[in-house]
Short mmCIF file of C-alpha atoms in Angstrom, two decimals:
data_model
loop_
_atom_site.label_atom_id
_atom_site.label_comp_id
_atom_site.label_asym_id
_atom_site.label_seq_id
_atom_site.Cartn_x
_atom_site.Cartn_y
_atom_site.Cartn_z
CA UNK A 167 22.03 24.72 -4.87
CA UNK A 168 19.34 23.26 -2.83
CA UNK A 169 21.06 19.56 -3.13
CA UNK A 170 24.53 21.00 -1.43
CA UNK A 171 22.81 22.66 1.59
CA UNK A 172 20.97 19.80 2.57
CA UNK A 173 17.01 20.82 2.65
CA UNK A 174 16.47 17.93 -0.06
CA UNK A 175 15.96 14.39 2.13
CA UNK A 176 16.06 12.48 -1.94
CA UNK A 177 18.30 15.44 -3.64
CA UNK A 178 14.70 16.01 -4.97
CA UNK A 179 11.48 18.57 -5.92
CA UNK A 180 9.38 18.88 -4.39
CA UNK A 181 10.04 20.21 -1.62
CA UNK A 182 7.78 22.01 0.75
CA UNK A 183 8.82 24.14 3.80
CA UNK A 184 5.50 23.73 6.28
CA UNK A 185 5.44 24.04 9.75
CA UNK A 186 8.60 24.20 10.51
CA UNK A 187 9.41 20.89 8.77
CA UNK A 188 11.03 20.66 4.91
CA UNK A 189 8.83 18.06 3.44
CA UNK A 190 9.85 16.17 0.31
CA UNK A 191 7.93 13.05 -1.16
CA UNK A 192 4.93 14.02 -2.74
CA UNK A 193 2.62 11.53 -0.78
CA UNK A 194 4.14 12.43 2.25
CA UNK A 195 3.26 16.74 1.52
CA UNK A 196 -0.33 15.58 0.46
CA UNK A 197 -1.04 13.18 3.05
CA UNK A 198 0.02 16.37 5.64
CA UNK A 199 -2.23 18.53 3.85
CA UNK A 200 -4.92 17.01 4.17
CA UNK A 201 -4.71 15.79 7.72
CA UNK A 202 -4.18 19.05 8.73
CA UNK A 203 -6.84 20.70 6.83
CA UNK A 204 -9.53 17.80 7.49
CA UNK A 205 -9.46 16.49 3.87
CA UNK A 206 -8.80 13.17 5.21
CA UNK A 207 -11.98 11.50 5.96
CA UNK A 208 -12.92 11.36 9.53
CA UNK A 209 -11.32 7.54 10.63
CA UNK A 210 -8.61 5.10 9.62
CA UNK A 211 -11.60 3.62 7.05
CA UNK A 212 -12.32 6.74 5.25
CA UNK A 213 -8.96 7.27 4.72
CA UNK A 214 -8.16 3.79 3.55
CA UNK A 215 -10.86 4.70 1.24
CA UNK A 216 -9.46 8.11 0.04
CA UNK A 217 -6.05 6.33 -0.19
CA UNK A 218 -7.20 3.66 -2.51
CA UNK A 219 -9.24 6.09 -4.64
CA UNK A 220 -6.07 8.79 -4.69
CA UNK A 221 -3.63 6.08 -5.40
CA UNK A 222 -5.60 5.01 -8.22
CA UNK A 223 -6.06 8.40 -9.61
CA UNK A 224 -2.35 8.72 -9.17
CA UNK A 225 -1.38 5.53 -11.51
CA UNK A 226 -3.73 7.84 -14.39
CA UNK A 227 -1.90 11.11 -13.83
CA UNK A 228 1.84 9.36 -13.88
CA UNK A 229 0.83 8.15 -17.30
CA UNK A 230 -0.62 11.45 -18.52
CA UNK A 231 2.28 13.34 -16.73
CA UNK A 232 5.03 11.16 -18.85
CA UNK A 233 2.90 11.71 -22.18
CA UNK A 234 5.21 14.98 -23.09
CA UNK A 235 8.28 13.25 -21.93
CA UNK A 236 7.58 10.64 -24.19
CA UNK A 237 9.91 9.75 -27.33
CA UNK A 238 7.63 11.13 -30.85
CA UNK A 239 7.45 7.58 -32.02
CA UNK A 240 5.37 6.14 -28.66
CA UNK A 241 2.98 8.73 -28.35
CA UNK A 242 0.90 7.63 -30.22
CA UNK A 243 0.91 4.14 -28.11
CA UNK A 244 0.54 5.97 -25.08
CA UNK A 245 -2.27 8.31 -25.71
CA UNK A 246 -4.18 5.11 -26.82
CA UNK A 247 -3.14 3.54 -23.34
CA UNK A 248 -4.27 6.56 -21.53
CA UNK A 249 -7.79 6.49 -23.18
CA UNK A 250 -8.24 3.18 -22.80
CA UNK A 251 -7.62 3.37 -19.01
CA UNK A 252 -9.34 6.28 -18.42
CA UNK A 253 -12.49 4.54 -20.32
CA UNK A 254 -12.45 0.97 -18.81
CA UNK A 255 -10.92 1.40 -15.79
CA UNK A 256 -10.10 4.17 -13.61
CA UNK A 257 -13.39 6.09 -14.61
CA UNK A 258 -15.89 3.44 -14.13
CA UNK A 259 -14.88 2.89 -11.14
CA UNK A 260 -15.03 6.12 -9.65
CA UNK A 261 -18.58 6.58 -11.50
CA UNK A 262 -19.45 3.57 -9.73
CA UNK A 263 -18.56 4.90 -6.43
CA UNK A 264 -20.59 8.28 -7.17
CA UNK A 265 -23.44 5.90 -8.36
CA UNK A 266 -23.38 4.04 -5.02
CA UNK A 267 -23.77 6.19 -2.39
CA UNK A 268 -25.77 9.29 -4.42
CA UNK A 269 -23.74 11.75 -2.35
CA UNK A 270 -21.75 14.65 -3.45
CA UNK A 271 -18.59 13.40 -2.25
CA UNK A 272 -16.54 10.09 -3.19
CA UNK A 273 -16.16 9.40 0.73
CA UNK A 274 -17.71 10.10 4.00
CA UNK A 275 -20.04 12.65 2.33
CA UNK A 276 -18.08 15.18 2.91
CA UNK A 277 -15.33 17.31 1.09
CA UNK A 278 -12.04 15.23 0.90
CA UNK A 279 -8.67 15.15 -0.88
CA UNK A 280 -10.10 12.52 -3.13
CA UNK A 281 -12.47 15.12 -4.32
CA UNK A 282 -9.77 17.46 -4.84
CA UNK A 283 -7.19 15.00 -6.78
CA UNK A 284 -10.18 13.66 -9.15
CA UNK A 285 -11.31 16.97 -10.31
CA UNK A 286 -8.09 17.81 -11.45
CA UNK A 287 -7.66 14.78 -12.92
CA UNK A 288 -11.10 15.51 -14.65
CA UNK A 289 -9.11 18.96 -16.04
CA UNK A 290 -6.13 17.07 -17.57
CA UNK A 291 -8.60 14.20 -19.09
CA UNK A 292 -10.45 16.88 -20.62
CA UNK A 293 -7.68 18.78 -21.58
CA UNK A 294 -6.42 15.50 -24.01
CA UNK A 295 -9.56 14.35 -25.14
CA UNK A 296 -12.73 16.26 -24.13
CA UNK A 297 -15.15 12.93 -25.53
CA UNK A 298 -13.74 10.89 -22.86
CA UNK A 299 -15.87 12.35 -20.38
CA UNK A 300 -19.10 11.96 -21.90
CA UNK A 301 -20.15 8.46 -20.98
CA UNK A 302 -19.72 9.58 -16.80
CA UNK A 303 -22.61 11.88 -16.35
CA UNK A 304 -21.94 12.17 -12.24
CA UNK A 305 -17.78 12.81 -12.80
CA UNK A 306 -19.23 15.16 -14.57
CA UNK A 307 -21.55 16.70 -11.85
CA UNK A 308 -18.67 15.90 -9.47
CA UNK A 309 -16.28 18.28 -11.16
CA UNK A 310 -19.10 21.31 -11.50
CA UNK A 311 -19.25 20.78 -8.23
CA UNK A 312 -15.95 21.09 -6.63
CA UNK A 313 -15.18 23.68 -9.39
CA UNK A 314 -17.98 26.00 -7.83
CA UNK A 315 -16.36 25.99 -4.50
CA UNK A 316 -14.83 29.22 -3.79
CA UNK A 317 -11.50 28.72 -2.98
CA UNK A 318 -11.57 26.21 -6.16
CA UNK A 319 -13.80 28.65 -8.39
CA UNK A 320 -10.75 31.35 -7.37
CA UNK A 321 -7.92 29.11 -8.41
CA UNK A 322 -9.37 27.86 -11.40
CA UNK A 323 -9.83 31.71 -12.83
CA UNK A 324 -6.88 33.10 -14.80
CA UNK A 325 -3.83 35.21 -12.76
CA UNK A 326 -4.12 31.94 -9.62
CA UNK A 327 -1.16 30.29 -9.33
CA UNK A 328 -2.99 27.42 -11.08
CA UNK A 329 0.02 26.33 -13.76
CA UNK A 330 -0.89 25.80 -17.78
CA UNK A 331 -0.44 22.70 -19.68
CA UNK A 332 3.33 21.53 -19.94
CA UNK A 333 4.68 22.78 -23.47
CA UNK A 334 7.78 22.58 -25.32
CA UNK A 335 9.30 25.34 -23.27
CA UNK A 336 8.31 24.03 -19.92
CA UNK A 337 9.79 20.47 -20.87
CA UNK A 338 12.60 22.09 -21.78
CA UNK A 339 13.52 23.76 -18.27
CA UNK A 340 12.57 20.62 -16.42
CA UNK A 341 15.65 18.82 -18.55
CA UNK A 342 17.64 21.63 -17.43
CA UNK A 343 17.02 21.41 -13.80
CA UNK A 344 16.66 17.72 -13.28
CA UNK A 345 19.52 16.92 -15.97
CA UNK A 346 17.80 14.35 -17.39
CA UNK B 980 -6.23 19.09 15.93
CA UNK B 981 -6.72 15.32 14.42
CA UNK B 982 -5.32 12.99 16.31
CA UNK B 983 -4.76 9.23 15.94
CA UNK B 984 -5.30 7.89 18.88
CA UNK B 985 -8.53 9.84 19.53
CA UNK B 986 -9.56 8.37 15.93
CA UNK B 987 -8.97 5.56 16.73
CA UNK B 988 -11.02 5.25 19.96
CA UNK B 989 -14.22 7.13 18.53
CA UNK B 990 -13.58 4.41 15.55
CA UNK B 991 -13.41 1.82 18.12
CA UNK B 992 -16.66 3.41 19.78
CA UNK B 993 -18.72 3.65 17.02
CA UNK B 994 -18.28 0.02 16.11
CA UNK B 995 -18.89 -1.33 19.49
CA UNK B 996 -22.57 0.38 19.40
CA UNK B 997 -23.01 -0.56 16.14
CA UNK B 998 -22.40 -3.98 16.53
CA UNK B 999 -24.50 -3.94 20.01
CA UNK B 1000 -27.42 -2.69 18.07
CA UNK B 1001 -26.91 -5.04 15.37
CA UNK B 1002 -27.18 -7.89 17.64
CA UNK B 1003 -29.74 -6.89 19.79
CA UNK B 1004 -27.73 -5.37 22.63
CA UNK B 1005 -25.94 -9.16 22.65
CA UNK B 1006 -22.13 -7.97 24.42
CA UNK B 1007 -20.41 -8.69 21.34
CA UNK B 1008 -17.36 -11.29 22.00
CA UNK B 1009 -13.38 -11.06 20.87
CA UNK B 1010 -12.30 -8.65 18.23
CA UNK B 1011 -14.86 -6.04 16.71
CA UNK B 1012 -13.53 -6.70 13.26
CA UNK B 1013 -13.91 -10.21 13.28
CA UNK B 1014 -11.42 -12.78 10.73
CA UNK B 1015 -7.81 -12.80 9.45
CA UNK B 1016 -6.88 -10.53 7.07
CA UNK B 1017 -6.79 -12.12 3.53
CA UNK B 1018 -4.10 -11.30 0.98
CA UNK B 1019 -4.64 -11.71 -2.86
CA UNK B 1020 -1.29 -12.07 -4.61
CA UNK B 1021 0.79 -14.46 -6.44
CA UNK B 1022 2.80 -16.22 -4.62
CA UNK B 1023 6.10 -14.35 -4.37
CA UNK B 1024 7.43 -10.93 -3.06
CA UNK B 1025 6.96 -7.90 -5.40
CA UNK B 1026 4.13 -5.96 -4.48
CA UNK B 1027 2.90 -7.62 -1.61
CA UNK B 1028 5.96 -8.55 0.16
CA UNK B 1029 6.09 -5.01 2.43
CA UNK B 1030 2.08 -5.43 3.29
CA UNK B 1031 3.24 -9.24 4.67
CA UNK B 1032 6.08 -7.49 6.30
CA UNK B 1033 4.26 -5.16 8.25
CA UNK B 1034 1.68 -7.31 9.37
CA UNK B 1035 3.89 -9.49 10.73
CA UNK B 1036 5.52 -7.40 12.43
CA UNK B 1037 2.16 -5.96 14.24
CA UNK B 1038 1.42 -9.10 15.27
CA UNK B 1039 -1.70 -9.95 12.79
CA UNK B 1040 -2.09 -13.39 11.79
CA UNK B 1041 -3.28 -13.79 7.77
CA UNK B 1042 -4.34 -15.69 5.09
CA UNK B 1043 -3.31 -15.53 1.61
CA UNK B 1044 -5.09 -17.00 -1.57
CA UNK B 1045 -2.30 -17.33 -4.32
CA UNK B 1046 -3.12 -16.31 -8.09
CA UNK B 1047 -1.58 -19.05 -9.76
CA UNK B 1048 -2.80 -18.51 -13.46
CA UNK B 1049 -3.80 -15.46 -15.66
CA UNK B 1050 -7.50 -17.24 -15.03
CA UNK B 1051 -7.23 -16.73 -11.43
CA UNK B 1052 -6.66 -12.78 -11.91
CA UNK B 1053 -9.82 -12.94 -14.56
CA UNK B 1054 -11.64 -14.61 -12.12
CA UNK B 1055 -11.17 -11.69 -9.06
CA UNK B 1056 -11.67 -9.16 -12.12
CA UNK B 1057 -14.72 -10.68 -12.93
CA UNK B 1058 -16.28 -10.99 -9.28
CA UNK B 1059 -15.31 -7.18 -9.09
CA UNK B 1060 -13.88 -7.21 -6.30
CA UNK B 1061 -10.57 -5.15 -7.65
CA UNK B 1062 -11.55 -1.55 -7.46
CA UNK B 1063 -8.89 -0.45 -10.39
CA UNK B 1064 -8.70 -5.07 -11.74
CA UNK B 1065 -5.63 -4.97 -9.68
CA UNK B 1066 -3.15 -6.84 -7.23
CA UNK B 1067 -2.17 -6.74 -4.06
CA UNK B 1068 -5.64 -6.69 -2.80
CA UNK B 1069 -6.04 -7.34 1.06
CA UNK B 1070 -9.53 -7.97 2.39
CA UNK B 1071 -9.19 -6.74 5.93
CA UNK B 1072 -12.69 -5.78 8.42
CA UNK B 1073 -15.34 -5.52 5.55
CA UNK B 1074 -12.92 -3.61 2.94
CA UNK B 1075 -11.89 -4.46 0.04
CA UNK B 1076 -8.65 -2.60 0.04
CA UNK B 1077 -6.82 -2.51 -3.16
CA UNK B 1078 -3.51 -0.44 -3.56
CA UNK B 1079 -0.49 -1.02 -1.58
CA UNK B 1080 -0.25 2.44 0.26
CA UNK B 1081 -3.52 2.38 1.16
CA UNK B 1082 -3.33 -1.07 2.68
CA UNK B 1083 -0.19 -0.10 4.49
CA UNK B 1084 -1.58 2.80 5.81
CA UNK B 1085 -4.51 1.32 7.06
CA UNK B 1086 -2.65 -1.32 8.67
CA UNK B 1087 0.06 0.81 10.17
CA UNK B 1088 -2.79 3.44 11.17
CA UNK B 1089 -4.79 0.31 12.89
CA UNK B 1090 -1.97 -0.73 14.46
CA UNK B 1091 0.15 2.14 16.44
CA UNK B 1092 2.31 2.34 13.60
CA UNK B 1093 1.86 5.76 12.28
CA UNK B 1094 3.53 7.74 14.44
CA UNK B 1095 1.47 9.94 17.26
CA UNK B 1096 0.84 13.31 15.53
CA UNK B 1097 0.39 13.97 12.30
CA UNK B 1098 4.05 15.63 12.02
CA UNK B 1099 5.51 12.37 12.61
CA UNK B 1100 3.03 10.85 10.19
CA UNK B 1101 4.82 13.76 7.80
CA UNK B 1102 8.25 12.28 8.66
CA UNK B 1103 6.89 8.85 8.37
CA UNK B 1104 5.61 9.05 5.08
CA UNK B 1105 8.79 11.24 3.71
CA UNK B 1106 10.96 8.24 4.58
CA UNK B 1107 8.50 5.58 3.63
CA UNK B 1108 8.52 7.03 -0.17
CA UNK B 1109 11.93 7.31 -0.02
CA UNK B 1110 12.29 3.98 1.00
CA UNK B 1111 9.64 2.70 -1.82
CA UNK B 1112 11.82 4.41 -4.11
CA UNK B 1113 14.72 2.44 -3.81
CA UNK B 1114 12.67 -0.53 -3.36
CA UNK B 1115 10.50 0.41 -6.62
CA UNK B 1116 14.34 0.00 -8.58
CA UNK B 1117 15.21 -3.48 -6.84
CA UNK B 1118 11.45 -4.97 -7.60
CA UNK B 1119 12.14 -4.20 -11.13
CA UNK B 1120 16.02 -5.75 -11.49
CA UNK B 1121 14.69 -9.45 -12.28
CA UNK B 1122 12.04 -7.72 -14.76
CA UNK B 1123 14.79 -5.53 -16.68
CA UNK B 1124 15.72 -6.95 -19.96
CA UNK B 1125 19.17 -8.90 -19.62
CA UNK B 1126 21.08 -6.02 -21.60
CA UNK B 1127 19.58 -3.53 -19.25
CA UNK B 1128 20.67 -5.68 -15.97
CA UNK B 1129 24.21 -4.27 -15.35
CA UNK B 1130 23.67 -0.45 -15.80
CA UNK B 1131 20.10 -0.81 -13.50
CA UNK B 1132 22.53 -2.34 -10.63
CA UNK B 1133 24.97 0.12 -10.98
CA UNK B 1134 22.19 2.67 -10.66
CA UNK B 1135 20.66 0.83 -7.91
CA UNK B 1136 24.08 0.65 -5.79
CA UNK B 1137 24.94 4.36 -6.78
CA UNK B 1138 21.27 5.46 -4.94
CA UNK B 1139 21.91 3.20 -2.23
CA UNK B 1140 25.59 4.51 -1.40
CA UNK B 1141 25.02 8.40 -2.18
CA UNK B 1142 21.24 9.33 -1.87
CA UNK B 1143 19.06 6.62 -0.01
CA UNK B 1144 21.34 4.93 3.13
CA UNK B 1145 23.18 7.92 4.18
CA UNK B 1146 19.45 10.11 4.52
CA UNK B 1147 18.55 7.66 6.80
CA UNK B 1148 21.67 6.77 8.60
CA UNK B 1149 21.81 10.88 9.16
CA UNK B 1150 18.40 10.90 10.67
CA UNK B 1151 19.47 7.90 13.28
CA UNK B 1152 22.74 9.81 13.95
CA UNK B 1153 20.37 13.07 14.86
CA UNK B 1154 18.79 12.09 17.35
CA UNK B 1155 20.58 9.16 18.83
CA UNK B 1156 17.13 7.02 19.40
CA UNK B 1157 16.68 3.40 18.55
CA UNK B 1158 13.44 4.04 15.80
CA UNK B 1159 13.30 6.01 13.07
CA UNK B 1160 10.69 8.34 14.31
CA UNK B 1161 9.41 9.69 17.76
CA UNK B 1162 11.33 6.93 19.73
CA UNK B 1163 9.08 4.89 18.96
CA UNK B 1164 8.64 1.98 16.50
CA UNK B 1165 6.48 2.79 13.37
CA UNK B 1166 5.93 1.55 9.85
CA UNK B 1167 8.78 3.27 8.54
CA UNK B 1168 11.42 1.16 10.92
CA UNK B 1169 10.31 -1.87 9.17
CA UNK B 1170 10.04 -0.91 5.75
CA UNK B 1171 13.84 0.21 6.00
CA UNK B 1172 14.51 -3.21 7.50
CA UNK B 1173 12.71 -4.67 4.59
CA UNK B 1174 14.61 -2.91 2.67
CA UNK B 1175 18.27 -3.58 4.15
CA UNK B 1176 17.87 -7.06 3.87
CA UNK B 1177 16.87 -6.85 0.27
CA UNK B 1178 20.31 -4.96 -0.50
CA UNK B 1179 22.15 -7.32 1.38
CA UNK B 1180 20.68 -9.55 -0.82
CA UNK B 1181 21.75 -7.97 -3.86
CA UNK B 1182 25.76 -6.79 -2.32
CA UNK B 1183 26.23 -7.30 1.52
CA UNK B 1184 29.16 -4.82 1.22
CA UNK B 1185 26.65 -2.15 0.50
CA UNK B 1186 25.64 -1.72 4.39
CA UNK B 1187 29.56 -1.40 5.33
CA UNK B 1188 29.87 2.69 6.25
CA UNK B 1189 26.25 2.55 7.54
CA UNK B 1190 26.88 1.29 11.06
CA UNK B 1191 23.41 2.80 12.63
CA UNK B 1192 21.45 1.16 9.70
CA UNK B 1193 22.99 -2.62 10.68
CA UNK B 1194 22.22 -1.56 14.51
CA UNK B 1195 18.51 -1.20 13.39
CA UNK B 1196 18.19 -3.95 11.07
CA UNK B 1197 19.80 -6.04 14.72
CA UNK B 1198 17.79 -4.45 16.93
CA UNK B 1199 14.17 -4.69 14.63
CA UNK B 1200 15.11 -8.50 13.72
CA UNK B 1201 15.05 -8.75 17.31
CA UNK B 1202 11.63 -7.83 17.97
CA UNK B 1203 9.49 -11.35 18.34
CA UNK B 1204 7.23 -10.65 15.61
CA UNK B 1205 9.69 -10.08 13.12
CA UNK B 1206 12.08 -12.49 14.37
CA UNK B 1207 9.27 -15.32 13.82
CA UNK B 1208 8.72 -13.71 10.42
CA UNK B 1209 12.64 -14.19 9.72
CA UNK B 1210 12.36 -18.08 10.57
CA UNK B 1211 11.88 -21.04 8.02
CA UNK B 1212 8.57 -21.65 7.70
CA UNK B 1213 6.93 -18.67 7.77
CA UNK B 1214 5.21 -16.66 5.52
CA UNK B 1215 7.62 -14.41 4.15
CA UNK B 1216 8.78 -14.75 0.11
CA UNK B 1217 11.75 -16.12 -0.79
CA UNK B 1218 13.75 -13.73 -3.43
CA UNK B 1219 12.40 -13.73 -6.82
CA UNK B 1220 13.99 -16.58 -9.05
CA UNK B 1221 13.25 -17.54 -12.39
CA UNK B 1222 10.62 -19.50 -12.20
CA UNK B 1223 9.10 -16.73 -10.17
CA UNK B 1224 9.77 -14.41 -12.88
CA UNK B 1225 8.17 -16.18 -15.44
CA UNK B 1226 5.43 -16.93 -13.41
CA UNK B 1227 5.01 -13.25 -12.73
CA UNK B 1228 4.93 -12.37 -16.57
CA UNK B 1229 2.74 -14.97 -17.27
CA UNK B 1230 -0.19 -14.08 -14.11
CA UNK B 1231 0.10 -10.46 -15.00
CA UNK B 1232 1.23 -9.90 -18.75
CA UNK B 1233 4.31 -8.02 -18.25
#
């Protein structure tokens, strides 16, 4: 319905009416959001900074996002690639940035979207393989953290509008709507 | 409210002291953020091409330093200077900047290219994915397996034709104005130009019913920056061949 009337720019979710404006493009509804709401560092450095660190986080999350729309016989494969980036690469390096400065934040010591998108990251590591997390003692203080903020705290507790892992089911209505 | 341009001076500010303090209250001469940008990259298009577009088209002078061997990408990995051990990696006034939308955005943020309100950075960005879409499809053609080739450009000139030209020859036709967004030019006008000449290269008669999208592409080639960027001779990638291909495979094990 939504591709005939025209409020898809790409035929494509998601989609989200703000402002006035119907915003598709994932980076595009993010990047909004966080201007708006001062998630965005506070000058065109920070936010090359958050960019880098979200687009990195990003590449991770694509890989676990495809793991349930992957074929039985490459899973296997891919969970292995997905713990070895997490462990050698995307993790260091956002320890190292923690380990750097000694702040609470990844940027500008201060609260930023980078925060936001590497906590929930954290979740979805943990949520594979809770052992992957053990060797990066400041993600870990990180994620306490920005977990015990209220509006986080609240959306983390059951009955938010937080969604659950992606199961059979779920999978199984995204075919149907996307017609893959 | 945030606003660019009031970023950007207080940015612009702040540096100024600094650098007065740093030098012992010594006026500090020419450009804050002193040197060329440097680009780390292979030499060919793929991931870097857009980032060499767009500084061109600002204006901004840069360097490159070629990876011509898997050993050369060790060798950055190993200095740790590539925050995730990847390419394109632009080292631009004291960063380090790894990942191609952050470099972009930086650049296009840096250089009036963003739009002036964070709405048009909204419509900015919505086309600019769309855009890297479509792009993302044509990178990957000369990657695909042979026996994948045809049915990848049929899919590319389906998305072309039906989904990504006629979104943005609608928003030209909206509002009548010569740039994408806010009358003005902005990142997103020369990505799309990127772009069309990149599916010209693959099937001129793709452009035919998009008469607003050739007036751009005519009117942005136009500009003197990008019109010098167009010429023999300059920086810009010529399209991937074979050799580039392999070369590709070879720097970056794919």
């Amino acid at each position: 319905l939504f591709s005939k009337d025209g409020s898809l720019m790409f035929q494509q979710v998601p989609m989200v009416e703000i402002d006035g404006m119907k915003l598709a493009q994932t980076r595009a509804i993010l990047n909004y959001i966080a201007a708006k709401y001062n998630l965005y560092g506070k000058d065109i450095k920070e936010r090359a900074l958050i960019d880098m660190y979200s687009e990195g986080m990003a590449d991770l999350n694509e890989m676990i996002l495809h793991l349930p729309l992957c074929p039985p016989h490459e899973k296997d494969a891919k969970m292995t690639q997905i713990r070895e980036k997490t462990t050698n690469r995307y993790f260091p390096a956002f320890e190292k940035v923690l380990k750097s400065h000694g702040q609470h934040y990844l940027v500008g010591n201060r609260l930023s979207r980078a925060d936001i998108h590497l906590v929930e990251l954290i979740y979805y590591v943990e949520e594979i393989d809770p052992s992957l997390m053990a060797i990066f003692p400041l993600l870990k203080a990180l994620k306490t953290r920005i977990s015990n903020l209220p509006p986080v705290k609240k959306f983390l507790q059951p009955g938010s509008q937080r969604k659950p892992p992606v199961d059979a089911k779920a999978l199984e209505e995204a075919r149907k709507i996307v017609n893959k | 409210m945030w606003n660019l341009k009031t970023e950007q001076k207080k940015y612009h500010t702040a540096t100024k002291s600094r650098l007065l303090v740093a030098r012992g209250g010594e006026k500090p001469g020419g450009c804050d953020m002193a040197g060329k940008p440097k680009l780390h990259y292979m030499n060919g298009r793929l991931r870097m091409e857009p980032i060499r577009w767009l500084l061109a088209a600002a204006g901004v002078e840069f360097e490159e330093q070629f990876l011509e061997s898997p050993e050369d990408l060790e060798k950055l990995r190993n200095d740790g200077v590539l925050m995730f051990q990847q390419v394109p990696m632009v080292e631009i006034d004291g960063m380090k900047l790894a990942q191609t939308r952050a470099i972009l955005n930086y650049i296009a943020a840096k250089h009036n290219l963003y739009g002036t309100d964070i709405k048009e950075r909204a419509l900015i960005d919505m086309y600019s994915e769309g855009i890297a879409d479509l792009y993302e499809m044509i990178l990957r053609l000369p990657l695909c397996p042979p026996d994948e080739q045809d049915a990848k450009m049929t899919q590319i000139r389906e998305r072309t034709t039906n989904r990504y030209f006629p979104a943005f020859e609608k928003v030209l036709k909206s509002h009548g104005q010569h740039y994408l967004v806010g009358n003005r030019l902005s990142k997103a006008d020369i990505h799309l130009v990127e772009l069309i000449y990149q599916v010209e290269e693959i099937d001129p008669s793709l452009l035919a019913n998009f008469p607003l999208l050739k007036a751009l592409k005519t009117r942005i080639s136009n500009l003197p920056p990008v019109k010098k960027f167009l010429q023999p001779g300059s920086q810009r990638k010529p399209p991937i061949d074979a050799k580039a291909v392999k070369a590709a495979r070879e720097i970056f094990k794919i």
